[in-house]
CSV table of C-alpha atoms in Angstrom, one decimal:
chain,number,residue,atom,x,y,z
A,1,MET,CA,-43.6,25.2,-11.5
A,2,LYS,CA,-40.7,27.1,-9.9
A,3,SER,CA,-40.4,24.5,-7.2
A,4,PHE,CA,-40.3,21.8,-9.8
A,5,LYS,CA,-37.4,23.5,-11.6
A,6,PHE,CA,-35.6,24.1,-8.3
A,7,PHE,CA,-36.1,20.5,-7.3
A,8,THR,CA,-34.9,19.3,-10.8
A,9,LEU,CA,-31.8,21.5,-10.7
A,10,THR,CA,-31.0,20.5,-7.1
A,11,PHE,CA,-31.3,16.8,-8.0
A,12,LEU,CA,-29.1,17.2,-11.1
A,13,SER,CA,-26.5,19.1,-9.1
A,14,ILE,CA,-26.4,16.4,-6.4
A,15,SER,CA,-26.2,13.7,-9.1
A,16,LEU,CA,-23.2,15.4,-10.7
A,17,ILE,CA,-21.5,15.8,-7.4
A,18,ILE,CA,-22.1,12.1,-6.5
A,19,SER,CA,-20.9,10.9,-9.9
A,20,GLN,CA,-17.7,13.0,-9.5
A,21,THR,CA,-16.4,11.0,-6.5
A,22,VAL,CA,-12.8,9.9,-6.3
A,23,GLU,CA,-11.9,6.8,-4.5
A,24,VAL,CA,-8.5,6.8,-2.7
A,25,TYR,CA,-7.0,3.9,-0.7
A,26,PHE,CA,-3.8,2.1,0.1
A,27,GLY,CA,-2.4,-0.4,-2.3
A,28,GLU,CA,0.5,-2.8,-1.8
A,29,LEU,CA,2.2,-2.5,1.6
A,30,ASP,CA,5.9,-3.2,2.0
A,31,LEU,CA,6.6,-3.5,5.8
A,32,GLN,CA,10.3,-4.3,5.1
A,33,ASN,CA,10.7,-0.8,3.7
A,34,ASN,CA,7.8,0.9,5.5
A,35,SER,CA,6.2,2.0,2.3
A,36,VAL,CA,2.8,1.8,0.6
A,37,ASP,CA,1.2,2.8,-2.6
A,38,VAL,CA,-1.6,5.3,-2.6
A,39,ILE,CA,-4.1,4.4,-5.2
A,40,TYR,CA,-6.9,6.6,-6.7
A,41,ASP,CA,-9.8,5.9,-9.0
A,42,SER,CA,-11.2,9.1,-10.5
A,43,PRO,CA,-13.9,9.7,-13.2
A,44,VAL,CA,-12.1,12.9,-14.2
A,45,GLU,CA,-8.6,14.3,-14.7
A,46,LEU,CA,-7.2,15.7,-11.4
A,47,GLY,CA,-5.8,19.1,-10.9
A,48,GLY,CA,-4.7,18.9,-7.2
A,49,VAL,CA,-4.7,16.5,-4.3
A,50,GLN,CA,-4.1,16.8,-0.6
A,51,PHE,CA,-4.4,14.1,2.1
A,52,ASP,CA,-3.1,13.4,5.6
A,53,ILE,CA,-2.1,10.2,7.3
A,54,ALA,CA,-2.8,9.0,10.8
A,55,GLY,CA,-0.8,6.4,12.6
A,56,GLY,CA,2.5,7.4,11.1
A,57,ILE,CA,4.7,10.2,9.8
A,58,PHE,CA,5.9,10.7,6.3
A,59,THR,CA,9.6,10.0,5.6
A,60,GLY,CA,9.2,10.4,1.9
A,61,ALA,CA,7.0,10.2,-1.2
A,62,ASN,CA,7.8,9.5,-4.8
A,63,GLY,CA,6.7,7.8,-8.0
A,64,GLY,CA,3.2,7.2,-9.3
A,65,SER,CA,1.2,9.5,-11.6
A,66,ALA,CA,2.2,12.6,-9.6
A,67,SER,CA,5.8,12.0,-10.5
A,68,ASP,CA,5.0,10.9,-14.1
A,69,VAL,CA,3.3,14.2,-15.0
A,70,GLY,CA,5.8,16.4,-13.1
A,71,TRP,CA,3.6,17.6,-10.2
A,72,ILE,CA,5.1,19.6,-7.4
A,73,VAL,CA,4.8,17.4,-4.3
A,74,ASN,CA,5.3,18.6,-0.8
A,75,THR,CA,5.0,16.7,2.4
A,76,SER,CA,5.1,17.6,6.1
A,77,GLU,CA,5.1,15.0,8.8
A,78,THR,CA,1.5,14.1,8.2
A,79,THR,CA,0.3,15.9,5.0
A,80,TRP,CA,0.9,15.2,1.3
A,81,LEU,CA,0.1,17.9,-1.2
A,82,GLY,CA,0.5,17.7,-5.0
A,83,PHE,CA,-0.4,20.0,-7.9
A,84,SER,CA,1.0,21.5,-11.1
A,85,PHE,CA,1.9,25.2,-11.8
A,86,SER,CA,1.5,24.5,-15.5
A,87,GLY,CA,-1.9,22.9,-15.2
A,88,ASP,CA,-0.9,19.3,-16.0
A,89,GLY,CA,-3.5,17.0,-14.6
A,90,LEU,CA,-3.3,13.4,-13.4
A,91,PRO,CA,-5.1,11.0,-15.6
A,92,SER,CA,-8.6,9.8,-14.8
A,93,GLY,CA,-9.2,6.1,-14.1
A,94,LEU,CA,-7.4,3.7,-11.7
A,95,ASN,CA,-3.8,4.8,-11.0
A,96,THR,CA,-1.1,4.9,-8.4
A,97,LEU,CA,-1.0,8.5,-7.1
A,98,THR,CA,2.4,8.1,-5.2
A,99,THR,CA,4.3,5.7,-3.0
A,100,ILE,CA,4.8,7.0,0.5
A,101,SER,CA,7.3,5.9,3.0
A,102,PHE,CA,6.6,6.3,6.7
A,103,GLU,CA,7.6,5.8,10.2
A,104,ALA,CA,5.0,3.9,12.1
A,105,LEU,CA,3.5,5.5,15.2
A,106,GLY,CA,0.7,3.0,15.8
A,107,GLU,CA,-0.6,-0.4,14.7
A,108,GLU,CA,-2.5,0.9,11.6
A,109,LEU,CA,-2.0,3.6,9.0
A,110,CYS,CA,-5.0,5.6,7.8
A,111,LEU,CA,-5.7,8.1,5.0
A,112,ILE,CA,-7.7,11.1,6.4
A,113,ASN,CA,-8.8,14.6,5.3
A,114,ALA,CA,-8.4,13.9,1.6
A,115,VAL,CA,-9.2,16.7,-0.8
A,116,PHE,CA,-9.2,16.2,-4.6
A,117,SER,CA,-10.0,18.8,-7.2
A,118,ASP,CA,-10.5,18.6,-11.0
A,119,ILE,CA,-8.4,20.5,-13.5
A,120,SER,CA,-10.7,23.5,-13.2
A,121,GLY,CA,-10.2,23.6,-9.4
A,122,SER,CA,-13.6,22.3,-8.4
A,123,THR,CA,-13.6,20.1,-5.3
A,124,LEU,CA,-14.6,16.5,-5.9
A,125,GLY,CA,-16.3,14.1,-3.6
A,126,VAL,CA,-13.9,11.6,-2.0
A,127,SER,CA,-14.4,8.1,-0.7
A,128,ILE,CA,-11.5,7.0,1.5
A,129,GLY,CA,-10.6,3.3,1.8
A,130,ALA,CA,-9.9,1.3,5.0
A,131,CYS,CA,-6.9,1.7,7.3
A,132,ILE,CA,-4.2,-0.9,6.9
A,133,SER,CA,-2.4,-2.8,9.7
A,134,ILE,CA,1.3,-1.8,10.0
A,135,SER,CA,2.2,-3.7,13.1
A,136,THR,CA,5.2,-5.9,12.9
A,137,ILE,CA,4.6,-9.7,13.1
A,138,GLU,CA,7.7,-11.6,14.3
A,139,GLY,CA,8.3,-15.1,13.3
A,140,CYS,CA,10.3,-17.4,11.0
A,141,ILE,CA,10.5,-15.9,7.5
A,142,ASP,CA,12.5,-18.7,5.8
A,143,MET,CA,10.2,-20.6,3.5
A,144,ASN,CA,12.4,-23.8,3.8
A,145,ALA,CA,11.9,-24.0,7.6
A,146,LEU,CA,9.4,-26.3,9.3
A,147,ASN,CA,7.8,-23.4,11.1
A,148,TYR,CA,7.7,-20.8,8.3
A,149,ASN,CA,5.2,-18.1,9.0
A,150,PRO,CA,3.9,-16.4,5.8
A,151,ASN,CA,2.4,-13.6,7.9
A,152,ALA,CA,5.7,-12.7,9.6
A,153,THR,CA,7.3,-9.4,8.6
A,154,THR,CA,10.4,-9.6,10.8
A,155,ASP,CA,12.6,-12.6,11.4
A,156,ASN,CA,13.0,-13.5,15.1
A,157,ASN,CA,15.5,-16.3,14.6
A,158,SER,CA,13.0,-19.0,15.6
A,159,CYS,CA,13.2,-21.1,12.4
A,160,LEU,CA,13.3,-24.8,12.9
A,161,TYR,CA,14.7,-27.2,10.3
A,162,ASP,CA,14.4,-31.0,9.7
A,163,PRO,CA,17.6,-32.3,11.4
A,164,TYR,CA,17.8,-35.2,9.0
A,165,GLU,CA,17.6,-33.0,5.9
A,166,CYS,CA,21.1,-31.7,6.3
A,167,CYS,CA,22.5,-35.2,7.0
A,168,LEU,CA,20.8,-36.8,4.0
A,169,LEU,CA,22.4,-34.3,1.7
A,170,TYR,CA,25.8,-35.2,3.0
A,171,THR,CA,25.2,-38.9,3.2
A,172,SER,CA,24.1,-39.2,-0.4
A,173,ASP,CA,27.5,-37.8,-1.4
A,174,ALA,CA,29.2,-40.1,1.0
A,175,ALA,CA,27.3,-43.1,-0.4
A,176,ASP,CA,28.4,-42.2,-3.9
A,177,GLU,CA,32.0,-42.4,-2.7
A,178,GLY,CA,31.5,-45.7,-1.0
A,179,LEU,CA,31.6,-44.2,2.5
A,180,GLY,CA,29.0,-45.0,5.0
A,181,VAL,CA,27.4,-43.0,7.8
A,182,ASP,CA,25.9,-44.6,10.9
A,183,LEU,CA,22.5,-43.0,11.8
A,184,GLY,CA,21.2,-44.7,14.9
A,185,GLY,CA,22.2,-48.2,13.9
A,186,ARG,CA,21.4,-47.8,10.3
A,187,ARG,CA,24.3,-47.6,7.9
A,188,ILE,CA,23.8,-45.4,4.9
């Protein structure tokens, strides 16, 4: 009978720990400003959070739920730490924890060593999302160009335009005024 009670208590304890898992992952990435949202989904109110990044160094952190509730936030080059001296917790559910800005040191940025606690200080289970690519993709970023690259993050001055598009704009004005333009034997 004692082994059954022990097994039942162990099973319930493990179930509670598993059900108290926070998911943390990167949200919207802005490569123009080297910033990204850190998103969390928690079944309980949070009392403290710490995480590290790999592949970059922090240049700043602001906004999100941590800012909304007035948490004290400190960062080093690779660690973010947030909590409240007054006991104010972050809301449960799906929320933006903070927006971090970073200097890239590699081709991808990863969240690592995340520690989340509830408002009573108990450590919660953590599921960390995938790393994100932060490598710069050069290309034409002008949507009006013939070779527009929607994946490009940096303009490399390679945009190509329809050579007749510019002329047709001017020739329609000229035609309205009775002026003609010769384009390869055709008079417009």
